[in-house]
Amino acid sequence: MDKKSLSEDCLRNLRGIKDTQDLLSGKWKTSIIGALYHNGKFRFMELKRHIDGIAPKVLSKELKDLEMNRLITRKVRDTMPITVEYELTPQGKSLNKVINAMGEWGVRYRELMMKK
Amino acid sequence: MDKKSLSEDCLRNLRGIKDTQDLLSGKWKTSIIGALYHNGKFRFMELKRHIDGIAPKVLSKELKDLEMNRLITRKVRDTMPITVEYELTPQGKSLNKVINAMGEWGVRYRELMMKK
DNA sequence: GCTAATTGTTACCTATTGGTAAGTAGTTAC
DNA sequence: GTAACTACTTACCAATAGGTAACAATTAGC
């Protein structure tokens, strides 16, 4: 039926790509993970300040998504006033190759586009 | 004002992450690039068959986006009937680190989720 | 002459995304 | 007592993404 057909390995890989894409969907998730990756921990307002342009509602929703997928943890600390810390799980940290590659590629792409 | 502040390097990196995320936005772009990466070239219908569930309208739009951002090329070959070949540009190929990392991570994530 | 394939386009619809602006509830500093 | 900080939530709205179904224009095979 189809002349070219991809191997089992390729198909598994493509499904992996799709899974990752789905988990990192939306405008902000990679930025959040990137920020947490650089800094270890961040509180809600710190994240909001570092991620330029994100609305609190949206940040809140993205954090919930990431928590549900076990990429970050949310820890409420009983301080005055209450502070909340967000941190990558080992799962989330294991995204570093993806995030780093995205960062490097993006920096290079921007440089290239500037030159032209 | 803000106790924790990220270095110039980190900020550039975060911007790179965001740029990459924006270029790869949507449900299908990484899948398309992944497929092209594995196979070199693909025709429209071949892509459609290999990317499970994508509608022709959507595929068409995604391909236009990718072409506009110079990640793929579109070549019309004067055969009977006309065939169209899509291929990664050097720019697009340079995304391999990102795409590979996404593929590998996704495969591992799925395995982990299966076990639990 | 009918069917099927090529690469798309068009019209239409809906669900989701993402944004704004305001509010909540508690605490602290001036 | 009022402003400001914490971490959010709520109501509302607009734009977009993405899907379905049908169609276009050409050619080939039966």
Short mmCIF file of C-alpha atoms (C1' of nucleotides) in Angstrom, two decimals:
data_model
loop_
_atom_site.label_atom_id
_atom_site.label_comp_id
_atom_site.label_asym_id
_atom_site.label_seq_id
_atom_site.Cartn_x
_atom_site.Cartn_y
_atom_site.Cartn_z
CA MET A 1 0.00 0.00 0.00
CA ASP A 2 2.61 2.51 1.08
CA LYS A 3 5.97 2.23 -0.55
CA LYS A 4 7.91 3.94 2.19
CA SER A 5 7.14 2.63 5.64
CA LEU A 6 8.93 3.45 8.82
CA SER A 7 10.51 0.86 11.10
CA GLU A 8 9.14 -0.13 14.51
CA ASP A 9 11.93 1.89 16.10
CA CYS A 10 11.06 5.02 14.19
CA LEU A 11 7.39 4.69 15.03
CA ARG A 12 8.16 4.35 18.74
CA ASN A 13 10.37 7.37 18.47
CA LEU A 14 7.71 9.40 16.70
CA ARG A 15 5.21 8.47 19.38
CA GLY A 16 7.73 9.61 21.97
CA ILE A 17 8.09 12.94 20.20
CA LYS A 18 4.33 13.37 20.19
CA ASP A 19 4.00 12.44 23.87
CA THR A 20 6.66 14.97 24.83
CA GLN A 21 5.11 17.64 22.65
CA ASP A 22 1.73 17.02 24.28
CA LEU A 23 3.14 17.27 27.79
CA LEU A 24 4.96 20.49 26.96
CA SER A 25 2.05 22.03 25.06
CA GLY A 26 1.07 25.65 25.42
CA LYS A 27 2.95 28.89 25.33
CA TRP A 28 4.65 28.72 28.70
CA LYS A 29 5.48 25.23 29.97
CA THR A 30 8.99 25.03 28.61
CA SER A 31 9.75 28.48 29.94
CA ILE A 32 8.59 27.46 33.40
CA ILE A 33 10.65 24.29 33.33
CA GLY A 34 13.63 26.20 32.00
CA ALA A 35 13.42 28.74 34.79
CA LEU A 36 13.10 26.04 37.45
CA TYR A 37 15.96 24.17 35.86
CA HIS A 38 18.24 27.20 36.13
CA ASN A 39 17.29 28.12 39.63
CA GLY A 40 16.29 24.96 41.45
CA LYS A 41 13.29 26.41 43.21
CA PHE A 42 10.96 29.28 42.62
CA ARG A 43 7.99 30.75 44.40
CA PHE A 44 4.86 31.74 42.56
CA MET A 45 5.56 35.43 42.31
CA GLU A 46 9.22 34.86 41.50
CA LEU A 47 8.22 32.71 38.57
CA LYS A 48 5.70 35.29 37.47
CA ARG A 49 8.34 38.00 37.55
CA HIS A 50 10.89 35.97 35.64
CA ILE A 51 8.56 34.76 32.94
CA ASP A 52 7.81 37.88 31.03
CA GLY A 53 4.17 38.48 30.24
CA ILE A 54 2.50 35.54 31.90
CA ALA A 55 -0.78 36.19 33.74
CA PRO A 56 -1.29 34.74 37.23
CA LYS A 57 -4.28 32.74 36.09
CA VAL A 58 -2.31 31.18 33.28
CA LEU A 59 0.73 30.50 35.42
CA SER A 60 -1.47 28.82 37.98
CA LYS A 61 -3.05 26.60 35.37
CA GLU A 62 0.26 25.66 33.77
CA LEU A 63 1.74 24.77 37.16
CA LYS A 64 -1.24 22.53 37.88
CA ASP A 65 -0.79 20.75 34.56
CA LEU A 66 2.89 20.22 35.20
CA GLU A 67 2.19 18.97 38.70
CA MET A 68 -0.45 16.54 37.43
CA ASN A 69 2.05 15.11 34.99
CA ARG A 70 4.57 14.79 37.81
CA LEU A 71 7.13 17.12 36.32
CA ILE A 72 7.11 19.53 39.24
CA THR A 73 6.18 19.47 42.91
CA ARG A 74 4.33 22.10 44.87
CA LYS A 75 5.37 22.58 48.47
CA VAL A 76 3.51 24.90 50.83
CA ARG A 77 5.81 26.20 53.53
CA ASP A 78 4.25 27.27 56.79
CA THR A 79 5.90 30.66 56.95
CA MET A 80 4.38 34.07 57.53
CA PRO A 81 3.04 34.84 55.04
CA ILE A 82 2.64 31.42 53.51
CA THR A 83 5.11 30.75 50.71
CA VAL A 84 4.83 28.11 48.03
CA GLU A 85 7.81 26.51 46.38
CA TYR A 86 7.80 24.89 43.00
CA GLU A 87 10.54 22.45 42.11
CA LEU A 88 11.28 19.95 39.36
CA THR A 89 10.82 16.28 40.15
CA PRO A 90 13.50 13.83 38.96
CA GLN A 91 11.16 13.30 36.00
CA GLY A 92 11.11 16.99 35.35
CA LYS A 93 14.85 17.30 35.73
CA SER A 94 15.31 14.51 33.21
CA LEU A 95 13.87 16.91 30.65
CA ASN A 96 17.13 18.86 30.80
CA LYS A 97 18.40 17.46 27.50
CA VAL A 98 15.24 18.61 25.75
CA ILE A 99 15.21 22.01 27.40
CA ASN A 100 18.93 22.60 26.90
CA ALA A 101 18.70 21.63 23.25
CA MET A 102 15.78 24.01 22.81
CA GLY A 103 17.69 26.81 24.50
CA GLU A 104 20.82 26.35 22.43
CA TRP A 105 18.95 25.98 19.18
CA GLY A 106 16.81 29.01 19.89
CA VAL A 107 19.83 31.20 20.65
CA ARG A 108 21.53 30.13 17.44
CA TYR A 109 18.38 30.55 15.38
CA ARG A 110 17.95 34.09 16.64
CA GLU A 111 21.55 34.94 15.80
CA LEU A 112 21.10 33.58 12.29
CA MET A 113 17.90 35.51 11.72
CA MET A 114 19.55 38.69 12.96
CA LYS A 115 22.37 38.42 10.43
CA LYS A 116 20.08 38.01 7.43
CA MET B 1 13.50 44.38 44.48
CA ASP B 2 13.86 40.74 43.57
CA LYS B 3 16.24 38.72 45.69
CA LYS B 4 16.87 36.00 43.15
CA SER B 5 17.76 37.26 39.73
CA LEU B 6 19.00 35.23 36.81
CA SER B 7 22.24 35.92 34.97
CA GLU B 8 22.46 37.36 31.45
CA ASP B 9 23.32 33.90 30.18
CA CYS B 10 20.27 32.34 31.75
CA LEU B 11 18.01 35.01 30.35
CA ARG B 12 19.38 34.52 26.86
CA ASN B 13 18.86 30.81 27.26
CA LEU B 14 15.31 31.25 28.48
CA ARG B 15 14.55 33.45 25.51
CA GLY B 16 15.98 30.75 23.26
CA ILE B 17 13.70 28.18 24.85
CA LYS B 18 10.72 30.43 24.27
CA ASP B 19 11.67 31.09 20.65
CA THR B 20 12.02 27.39 19.95
CA GLN B 21 8.75 26.62 21.69
CA ASP B 22 7.00 29.26 19.61
CA LEU B 23 8.39 27.91 16.33
CA LEU B 24 7.37 24.37 17.25
CA SER B 25 3.95 25.33 18.58
CA GLY B 26 0.86 23.33 17.86
CA LYS B 27 -0.02 19.69 18.05
CA TRP B 28 1.82 18.45 14.98
CA LYS B 29 4.98 20.37 14.08
CA THR B 30 7.45 18.20 15.97
CA SER B 31 5.83 15.08 14.56
CA ILE B 32 6.22 16.39 11.04
CA ILE B 33 9.84 17.33 11.60
CA GLY B 34 10.49 13.99 13.26
CA ALA B 35 9.03 12.10 10.33
CA LEU B 36 11.05 14.13 7.81
CA TYR B 37 14.13 13.66 9.90
CA HIS B 38 13.77 9.89 9.83
CA ASN B 39 12.96 9.62 6.17
CA GLY B 40 14.68 12.51 4.40
CA LYS B 41 11.78 13.37 2.14
CA PHE B 42 8.06 12.87 2.20
CA ARG B 43 5.20 13.69 -0.08
CA PHE B 44 2.00 15.21 1.21
CA MET B 45 -0.03 12.02 1.35
CA GLU B 46 2.88 10.04 2.76
CA LEU B 47 3.17 12.48 5.61
CA LYS B 48 -0.57 12.37 6.15
CA ARG B 49 -0.50 8.59 6.35
CA HIS B 50 2.44 8.47 8.72
CA ILE B 51 1.16 11.12 11.09
CA ASP B 52 -1.81 9.46 12.65
CA GLY B 53 -4.95 11.55 12.84
CA ILE B 54 -3.88 14.75 11.13
CA ALA B 55 -6.40 16.37 8.78
CA PRO B 56 -5.24 17.56 5.35
CA LYS B 57 -6.22 21.13 6.14
CA VAL B 58 -4.16 21.10 9.28
CA LEU B 59 -1.19 19.39 7.68
CA SER B 60 -1.25 21.96 4.92
CA LYS B 61 -1.26 24.82 7.39
CA GLU B 62 1.51 23.36 9.52
CA LEU B 63 3.69 22.79 6.46
CA LYS B 64 3.18 26.41 5.42
CA ASP B 65 4.21 27.59 8.87
CA LEU B 66 7.32 25.46 8.82
CA GLU B 67 8.20 26.64 5.33
CA MET B 68 7.74 30.26 6.32
CA ASN B 69 10.15 29.77 9.20
CA ARG B 70 12.63 28.12 6.81
CA LEU B 71 12.64 24.78 8.53
CA ILE B 72 11.43 22.84 5.50
CA THR B 73 11.35 23.30 1.75
CA ARG B 74 8.53 22.47 -0.63
CA LYS B 75 9.50 21.19 -4.05
CA VAL B 76 6.95 20.59 -6.79
CA ARG B 77 8.09 17.93 -9.22
CA ASP B 78 6.68 18.02 -12.70
CA THR B 79 5.56 14.42 -12.83
CA MET B 80 2.21 12.96 -13.81
CA PRO B 81 0.38 13.46 -11.57
CA ILE B 82 2.23 16.29 -9.90
CA THR B 83 4.10 15.25 -6.77
CA VAL B 84 5.29 17.52 -4.00
CA GLU B 85 8.27 16.79 -1.84
CA TYR B 86 8.86 18.21 1.60
CA GLU B 87 12.33 18.19 3.03
CA LEU B 88 14.16 19.68 5.99
CA THR B 89 16.43 22.65 5.38
CA PRO B 90 19.83 22.70 7.10
CA GLN B 91 18.07 24.85 9.70
CA GLY B 92 15.42 22.22 10.11
CA LYS B 93 17.98 19.45 10.30
CA SER B 94 19.81 21.32 13.01
CA LEU B 95 16.76 20.71 15.18
CA ASN B 96 17.79 17.05 15.44
CA LYS B 97 19.14 17.43 18.95
CA VAL B 98 15.83 18.84 20.12
CA ILE B 99 13.74 16.27 18.28
CA ASN B 100 15.93 13.35 19.32
CA ALA B 101 15.89 14.43 22.93
CA MET B 102 12.11 14.71 22.79
CA GLY B 103 11.82 11.26 21.24
CA GLU B 104 14.07 9.59 23.78
CA TRP B 105 12.47 11.32 26.73
CA GLY B 106 8.99 10.51 25.52
CA VAL B 107 9.78 6.83 25.10
CA ARG B 108 11.24 6.65 28.59
CA TYR B 109 8.37 8.62 30.11
CA ARG B 110 5.85 6.24 28.57
CA GLU B 111 7.73 3.21 29.91
CA LEU B 112 7.79 4.73 33.38
CA MET B 113 4.10 5.54 33.33
CA MET B 114 3.29 2.00 32.17
CA LYS B 115 5.11 0.44 35.10
CA LYS B 116 3.30 2.45 37.73
"C1'" DG C 1 -17.82 5.99 -17.72
"C1'" DC C 2 -16.64 4.89 -12.94
"C1'" DT C 3 -13.31 4.74 -9.37
"C1'" DA C 4 -9.31 6.20 -7.22
"C1'" DA C 5 -5.23 8.68 -6.66
"C1'" DT C 6 -2.61 13.21 -6.66
"C1'" DT C 7 -2.32 18.01 -3.55
"C1'" DG C 8 -4.54 20.57 -1.59
"C1'" DT C 9 -8.79 24.37 -0.66
"C1'" DT C 10 -13.18 25.97 1.20
"C1'" DA C 11 -16.93 26.60 4.37
"C1'" DC C 12 -18.36 25.82 8.69
"C1'" DC C 13 -18.32 24.83 13.62
"C1'" DT C 14 -16.67 24.17 18.38
"C1'" DA C 15 -13.52 23.69 22.11
"C1'" DT C 16 -9.56 25.34 24.02
"C1'" DT C 17 -6.23 28.84 24.98
"C1'" DG C 18 -4.98 32.67 26.73
"C1'" DG C 19 -5.80 37.31 28.17
"C1'" DT C 20 -7.90 41.30 31.33
"C1'" DA C 21 -9.56 42.99 35.36
"C1'" DA C 22 -11.07 42.45 39.62
"C1'" DG C 23 -11.54 40.13 43.99
"C1'" DT C 24 -10.27 37.04 48.20
"C1'" DA C 25 -8.10 36.07 52.50
"C1'" DG C 26 -4.44 36.45 55.40
"C1'" DT C 27 -0.16 39.17 57.15
"C1'" DT C 28 2.97 42.82 57.58
"C1'" DA C 29 4.97 47.39 57.43
"C1'" DC C 30 4.34 52.46 57.87
"C1'" DG D 1 -5.93 52.42 58.89
"C1'" DT D 2 -4.16 51.95 54.68
"C1'" DA D 3 -1.15 50.28 51.50
"C1'" DA D 4 1.33 46.29 50.01
"C1'" DC D 5 2.73 41.69 49.91
"C1'" DT D 6 1.58 36.53 49.71
"C1'" DA D 7 -0.85 33.03 46.30
"C1'" DC D 8 -4.16 32.55 43.97
"C1'" DT D 9 -9.43 32.48 42.07
"C1'" DT D 10 -13.34 34.19 39.52
"C1'" DA D 11 -16.01 36.11 35.76
"C1'" DC D 12 -15.81 37.42 31.41
"C1'" DC D 13 -14.22 37.76 26.62
"C1'" DA D 14 -11.71 37.26 22.09
"C1'" DA D 15 -8.79 34.86 19.13
"C1'" DT D 16 -7.04 30.81 17.61
"C1'" DA D 17 -6.51 26.02 16.93
"C1'" DG D 18 -8.15 22.26 15.20
"C1'" DG D 19 -11.67 19.29 13.45
"C1'" DT D 20 -15.36 17.60 9.71
"C1'" DA D 21 -17.04 17.27 5.28
"C1'" DA D 22 -17.18 18.42 0.82
"C1'" DC D 23 -15.11 19.87 -3.29
"C1'" DA D 24 -11.48 21.14 -7.26
"C1'" DA D 25 -8.66 19.87 -11.06
"C1'" DT D 26 -5.92 16.62 -13.04
"C1'" DT D 27 -4.62 11.84 -14.49
"C1'" DA D 28 -4.56 6.80 -14.55
"C1'" DG D 29 -6.54 2.24 -14.49
"C1'" DC D 30 -10.40 -1.00 -15.28
#
